[in-house]
PDB file of C-alpha atoms in Angstrom:
ATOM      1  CA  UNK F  13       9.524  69.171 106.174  1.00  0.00           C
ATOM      2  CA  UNK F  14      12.759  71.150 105.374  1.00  0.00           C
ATOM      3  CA  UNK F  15      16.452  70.472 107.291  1.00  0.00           C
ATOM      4  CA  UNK F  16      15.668  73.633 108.038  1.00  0.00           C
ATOM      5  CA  UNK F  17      12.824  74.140 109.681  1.00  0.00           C
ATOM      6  CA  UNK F  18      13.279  70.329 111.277  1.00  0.00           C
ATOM      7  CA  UNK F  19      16.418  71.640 112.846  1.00  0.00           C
ATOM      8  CA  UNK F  20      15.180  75.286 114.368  1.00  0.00           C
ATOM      9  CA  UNK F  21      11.781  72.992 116.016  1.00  0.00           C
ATOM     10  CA  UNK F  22      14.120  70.409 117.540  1.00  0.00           C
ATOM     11  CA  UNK F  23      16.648  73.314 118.690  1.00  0.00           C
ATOM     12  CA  UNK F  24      13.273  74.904 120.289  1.00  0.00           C
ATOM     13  CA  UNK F  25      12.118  71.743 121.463  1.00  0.00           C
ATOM     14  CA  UNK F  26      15.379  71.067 123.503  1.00  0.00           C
ATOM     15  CA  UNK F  27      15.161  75.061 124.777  1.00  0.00           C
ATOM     16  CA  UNK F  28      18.560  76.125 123.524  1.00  0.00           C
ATOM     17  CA  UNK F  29      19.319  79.342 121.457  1.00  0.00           C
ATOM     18  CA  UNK F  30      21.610  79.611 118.330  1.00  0.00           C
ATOM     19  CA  UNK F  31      24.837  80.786 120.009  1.00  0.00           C
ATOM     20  CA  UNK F  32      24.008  77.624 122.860  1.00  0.00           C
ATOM     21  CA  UNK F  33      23.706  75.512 119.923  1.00  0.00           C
ATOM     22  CA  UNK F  34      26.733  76.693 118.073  1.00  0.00           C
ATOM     23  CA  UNK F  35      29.129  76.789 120.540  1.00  0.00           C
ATOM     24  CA  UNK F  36      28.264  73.228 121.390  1.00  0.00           C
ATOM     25  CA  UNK F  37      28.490  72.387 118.360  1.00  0.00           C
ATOM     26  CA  UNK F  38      32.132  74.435 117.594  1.00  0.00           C
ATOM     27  CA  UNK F  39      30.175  76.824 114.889  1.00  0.00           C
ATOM     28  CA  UNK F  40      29.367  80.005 114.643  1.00  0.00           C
ATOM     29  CA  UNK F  41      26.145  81.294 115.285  1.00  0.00           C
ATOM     30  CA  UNK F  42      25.585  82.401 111.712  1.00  0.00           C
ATOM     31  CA  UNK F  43      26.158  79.007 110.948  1.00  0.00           C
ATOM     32  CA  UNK F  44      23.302  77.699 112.716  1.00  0.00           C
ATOM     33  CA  UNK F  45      21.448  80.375 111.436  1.00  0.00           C
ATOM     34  CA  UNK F  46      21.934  79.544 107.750  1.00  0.00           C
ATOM     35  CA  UNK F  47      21.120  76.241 108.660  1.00  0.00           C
ATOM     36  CA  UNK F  48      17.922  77.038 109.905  1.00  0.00           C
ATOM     37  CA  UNK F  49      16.970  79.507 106.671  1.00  0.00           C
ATOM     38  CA  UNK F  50      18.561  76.851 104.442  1.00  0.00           C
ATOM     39  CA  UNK F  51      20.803  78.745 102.855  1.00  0.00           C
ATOM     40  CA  UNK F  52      23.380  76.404 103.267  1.00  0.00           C
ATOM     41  CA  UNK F  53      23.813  72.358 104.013  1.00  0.00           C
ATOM     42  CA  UNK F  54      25.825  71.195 106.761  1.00  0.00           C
ATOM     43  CA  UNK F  55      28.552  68.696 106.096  1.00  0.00           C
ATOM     44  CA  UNK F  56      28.009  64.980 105.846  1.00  0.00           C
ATOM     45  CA  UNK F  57      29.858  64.493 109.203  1.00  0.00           C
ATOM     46  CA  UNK F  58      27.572  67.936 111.009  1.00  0.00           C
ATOM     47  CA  UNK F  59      24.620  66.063 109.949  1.00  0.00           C
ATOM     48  CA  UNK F  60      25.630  63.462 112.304  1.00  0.00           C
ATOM     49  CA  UNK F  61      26.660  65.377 114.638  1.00  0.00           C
ATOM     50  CA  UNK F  62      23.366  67.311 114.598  1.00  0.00           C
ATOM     51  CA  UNK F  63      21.439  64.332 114.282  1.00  0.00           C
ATOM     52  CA  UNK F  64      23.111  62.813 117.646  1.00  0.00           C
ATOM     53  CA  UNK F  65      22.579  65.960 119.251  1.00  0.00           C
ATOM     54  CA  UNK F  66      19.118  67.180 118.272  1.00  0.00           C
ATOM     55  CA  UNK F  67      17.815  63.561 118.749  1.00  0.00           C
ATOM     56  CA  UNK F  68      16.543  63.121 115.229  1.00  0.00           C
ATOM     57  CA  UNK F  69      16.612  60.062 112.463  1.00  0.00           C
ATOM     58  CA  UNK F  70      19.057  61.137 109.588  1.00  0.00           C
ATOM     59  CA  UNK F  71      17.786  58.133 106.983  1.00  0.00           C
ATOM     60  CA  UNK F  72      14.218  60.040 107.752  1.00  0.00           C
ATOM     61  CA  UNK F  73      15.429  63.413 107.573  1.00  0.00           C
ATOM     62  CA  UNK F  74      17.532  63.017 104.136  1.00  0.00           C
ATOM     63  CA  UNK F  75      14.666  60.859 102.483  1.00  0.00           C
ATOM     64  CA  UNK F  76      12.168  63.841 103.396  1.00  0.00           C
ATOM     65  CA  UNK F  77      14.399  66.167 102.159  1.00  0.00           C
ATOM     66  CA  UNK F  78      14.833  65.058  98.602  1.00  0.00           C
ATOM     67  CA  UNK F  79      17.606  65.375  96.199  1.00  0.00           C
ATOM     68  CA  UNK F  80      18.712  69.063  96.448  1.00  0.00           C
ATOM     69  CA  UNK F  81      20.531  68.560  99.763  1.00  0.00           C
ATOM     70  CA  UNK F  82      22.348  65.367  99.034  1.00  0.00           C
ATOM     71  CA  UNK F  83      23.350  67.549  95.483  1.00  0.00           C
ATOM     72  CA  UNK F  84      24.394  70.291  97.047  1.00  0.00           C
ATOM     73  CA  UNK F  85      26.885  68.159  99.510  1.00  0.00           C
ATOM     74  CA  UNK F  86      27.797  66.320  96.782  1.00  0.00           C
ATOM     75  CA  UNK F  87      28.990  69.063  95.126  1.00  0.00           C
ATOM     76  CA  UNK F  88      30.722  70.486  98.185  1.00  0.00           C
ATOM     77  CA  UNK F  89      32.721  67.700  98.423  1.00  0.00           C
ATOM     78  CA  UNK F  90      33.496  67.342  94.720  1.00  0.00           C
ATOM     79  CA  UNK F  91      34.656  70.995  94.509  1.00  0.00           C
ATOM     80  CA  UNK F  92      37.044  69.771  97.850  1.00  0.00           C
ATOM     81  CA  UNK F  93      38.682  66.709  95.893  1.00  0.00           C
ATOM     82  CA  UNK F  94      38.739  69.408  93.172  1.00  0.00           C
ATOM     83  CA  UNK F  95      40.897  71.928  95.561  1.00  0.00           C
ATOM     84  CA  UNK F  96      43.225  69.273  97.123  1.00  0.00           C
ATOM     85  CA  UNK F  97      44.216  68.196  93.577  1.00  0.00           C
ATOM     86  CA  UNK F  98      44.880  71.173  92.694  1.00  0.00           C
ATOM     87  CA  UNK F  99      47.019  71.847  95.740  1.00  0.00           C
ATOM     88  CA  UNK F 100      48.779  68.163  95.390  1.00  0.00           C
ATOM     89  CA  UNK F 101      49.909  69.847  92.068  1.00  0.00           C
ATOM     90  CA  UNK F 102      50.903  72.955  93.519  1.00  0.00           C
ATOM     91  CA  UNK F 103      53.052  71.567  95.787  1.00  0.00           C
ATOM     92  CA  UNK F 104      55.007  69.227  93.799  1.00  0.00           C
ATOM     93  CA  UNK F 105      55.765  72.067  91.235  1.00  0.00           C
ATOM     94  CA  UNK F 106      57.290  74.094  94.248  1.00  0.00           C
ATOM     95  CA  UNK F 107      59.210  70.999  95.096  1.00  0.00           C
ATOM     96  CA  UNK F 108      60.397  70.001  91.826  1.00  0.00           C
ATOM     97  CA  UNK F 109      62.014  73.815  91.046  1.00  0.00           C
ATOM     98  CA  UNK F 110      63.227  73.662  94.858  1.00  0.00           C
ATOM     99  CA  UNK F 111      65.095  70.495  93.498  1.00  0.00           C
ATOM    100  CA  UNK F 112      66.260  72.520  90.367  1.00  0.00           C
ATOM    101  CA  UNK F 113      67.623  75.365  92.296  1.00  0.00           C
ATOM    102  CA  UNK F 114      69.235  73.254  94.979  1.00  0.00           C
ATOM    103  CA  UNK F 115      71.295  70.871  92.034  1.00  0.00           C
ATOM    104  CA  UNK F 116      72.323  74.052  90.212  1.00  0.00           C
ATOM    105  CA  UNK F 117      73.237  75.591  93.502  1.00  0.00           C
ATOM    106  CA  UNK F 118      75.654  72.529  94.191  1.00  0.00           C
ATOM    107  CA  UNK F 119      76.804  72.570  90.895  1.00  0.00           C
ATOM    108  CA  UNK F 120      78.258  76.522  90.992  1.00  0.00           C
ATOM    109  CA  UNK F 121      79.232  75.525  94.266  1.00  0.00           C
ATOM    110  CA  UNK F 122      81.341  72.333  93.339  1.00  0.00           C
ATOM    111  CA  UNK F 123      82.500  74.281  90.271  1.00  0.00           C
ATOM    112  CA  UNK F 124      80.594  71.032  88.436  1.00  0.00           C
ATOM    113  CA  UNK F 125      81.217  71.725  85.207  1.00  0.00           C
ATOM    114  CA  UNK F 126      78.166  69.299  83.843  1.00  0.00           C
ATOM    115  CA  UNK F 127      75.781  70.882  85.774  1.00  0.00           C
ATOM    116  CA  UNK F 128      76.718  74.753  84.721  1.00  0.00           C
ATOM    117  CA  UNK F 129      76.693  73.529  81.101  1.00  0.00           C
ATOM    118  CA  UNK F 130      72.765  73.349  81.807  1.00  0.00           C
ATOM    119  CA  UNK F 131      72.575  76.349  84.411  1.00  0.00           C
ATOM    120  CA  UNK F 132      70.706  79.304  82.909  1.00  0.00           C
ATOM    121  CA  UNK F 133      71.611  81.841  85.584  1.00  0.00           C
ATOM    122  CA  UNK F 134      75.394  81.412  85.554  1.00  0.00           C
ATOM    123  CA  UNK F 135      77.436  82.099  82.177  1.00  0.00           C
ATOM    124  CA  UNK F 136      81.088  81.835  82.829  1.00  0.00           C
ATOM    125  CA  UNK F 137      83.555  82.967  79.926  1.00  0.00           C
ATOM    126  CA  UNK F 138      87.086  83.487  79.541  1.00  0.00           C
ATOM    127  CA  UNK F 139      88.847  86.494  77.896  1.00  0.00           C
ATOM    128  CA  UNK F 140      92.060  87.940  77.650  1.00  0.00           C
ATOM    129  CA  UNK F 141      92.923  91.536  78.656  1.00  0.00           C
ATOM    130  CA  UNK F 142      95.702  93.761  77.219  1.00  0.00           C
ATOM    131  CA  UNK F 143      97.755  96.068  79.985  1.00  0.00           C
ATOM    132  CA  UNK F 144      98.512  99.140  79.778  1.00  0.00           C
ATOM    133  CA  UNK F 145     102.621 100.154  79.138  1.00  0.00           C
ATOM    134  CA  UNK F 146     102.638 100.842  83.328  1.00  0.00           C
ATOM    135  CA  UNK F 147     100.747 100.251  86.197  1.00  0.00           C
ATOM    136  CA  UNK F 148     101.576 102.608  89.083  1.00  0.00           C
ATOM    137  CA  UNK F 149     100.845 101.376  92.632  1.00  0.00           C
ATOM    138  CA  UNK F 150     101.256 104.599  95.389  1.00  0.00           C
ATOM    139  CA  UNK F 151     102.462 104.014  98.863  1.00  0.00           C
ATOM    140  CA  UNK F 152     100.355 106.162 101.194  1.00  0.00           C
ATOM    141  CA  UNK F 153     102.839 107.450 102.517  1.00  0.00           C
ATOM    142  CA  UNK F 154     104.448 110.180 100.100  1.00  0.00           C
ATOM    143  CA  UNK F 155     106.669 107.153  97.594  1.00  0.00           C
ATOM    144  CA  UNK F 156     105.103 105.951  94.088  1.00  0.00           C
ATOM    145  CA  UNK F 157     106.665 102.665  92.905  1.00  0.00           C
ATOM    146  CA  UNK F 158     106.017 102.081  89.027  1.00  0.00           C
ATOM    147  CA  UNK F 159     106.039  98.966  87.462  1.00  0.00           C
ATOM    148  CA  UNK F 160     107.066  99.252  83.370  1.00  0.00           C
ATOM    149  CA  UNK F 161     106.223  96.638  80.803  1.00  0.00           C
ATOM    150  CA  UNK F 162     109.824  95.568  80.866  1.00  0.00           C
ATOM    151  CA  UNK F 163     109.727  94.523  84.277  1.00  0.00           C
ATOM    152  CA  UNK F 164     111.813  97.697  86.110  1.00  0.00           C
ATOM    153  CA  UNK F 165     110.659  98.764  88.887  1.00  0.00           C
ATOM    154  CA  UNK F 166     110.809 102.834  89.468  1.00  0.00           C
ATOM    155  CA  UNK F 167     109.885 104.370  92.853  1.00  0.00           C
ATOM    156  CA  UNK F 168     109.089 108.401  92.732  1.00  0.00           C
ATOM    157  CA  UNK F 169     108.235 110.576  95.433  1.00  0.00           C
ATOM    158  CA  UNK F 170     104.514 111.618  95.571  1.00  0.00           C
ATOM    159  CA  UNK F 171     102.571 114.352  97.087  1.00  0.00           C
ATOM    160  CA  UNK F 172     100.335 112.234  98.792  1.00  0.00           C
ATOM    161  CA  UNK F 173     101.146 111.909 102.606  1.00  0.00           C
ATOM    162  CA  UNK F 174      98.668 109.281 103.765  1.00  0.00           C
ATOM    163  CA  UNK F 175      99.029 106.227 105.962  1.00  0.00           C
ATOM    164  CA  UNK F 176     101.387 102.926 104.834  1.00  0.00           C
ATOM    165  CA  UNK F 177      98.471 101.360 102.422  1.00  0.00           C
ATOM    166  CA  UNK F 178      98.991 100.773  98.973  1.00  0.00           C
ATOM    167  CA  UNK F 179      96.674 101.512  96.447  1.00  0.00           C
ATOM    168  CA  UNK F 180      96.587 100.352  92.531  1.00  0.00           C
ATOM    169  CA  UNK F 181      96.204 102.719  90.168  1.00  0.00           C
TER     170      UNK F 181
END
């Protein structure tokens, strides 16, 4: 006899429905009714479960029931370890570049100059600039004071009438 069919006579037996079954069992009722059509295996620890609740032998049941069960729970659980490797992996990647961004962060931070020789987001160079013969800063407030390359200082008036800020030009 199928899990199947063993577990929809026993559910009978006892006088419960699917949705009794499954919610004392904390599954859905579709659940239950997969079960029953065997479209899919219950877990290794459900079949325990079931077996305490429906009252039946499980050494009987999964000797009866051949080798396609106990494959296809194998292979649930196989495709599990599977998953949680691949997440183990996962999660020490994100960890490991968490650690990369945090040291380069302290680096710029600390102005470290061995970790920003190695920091691929920050290039710092130095360069010169050549001034211009003036630079004229304007007082808000209707003076302009010019600065030559000689080092006098000039003040015009200006047309501007503003407020007492100074502004570089």
């Amino acid at each position: 006899m199928e899990l199947g069919q063993k577990l929809k006579e026993r559910r009978i037996t006892l006088g419960k429905t699917q949705q009794q079954m499954a919610t004392e069992l904390h599954v859905t009722r579709q659940t239950v009714s997969h079960w029953e059509n065997n479209d899919t295996y219950p877990s290794l620890d459900m079949l325990v479960t079931l077996s305490d609740y429906l009252g039946f032998s499980l050494d009987t049941t999964l000797k009866e029931e051949g080798t396609d069960m106990i494959d296809s729970i194998n292979k649930s659980l196989e495709e599990g370890k599977k998953y949680k490797k691949i997440v183990r992996i996962l999660v020490i990647c994100v960890i490991v570049f968490l650690c990369f961004i945090s040291i380069l962060t302290y680096g710029r931070a600390t102005q470290n100059q061995l970790i920003d020789r190695y920091n691929p987001f920050f290039k710092e160079s130095y360069g010169y600039a050549v001034l211009t013969e003036k630079v004229t800063m304007k007082k808000m407030n209707g003076t302009e004071q010019v600065t030559e390359k000689n080092g006098k200082h000039k003040t015009k008036k200006s047309s501007l009438i503003c407020h007492n800020q100074w502004t570089l030009t």
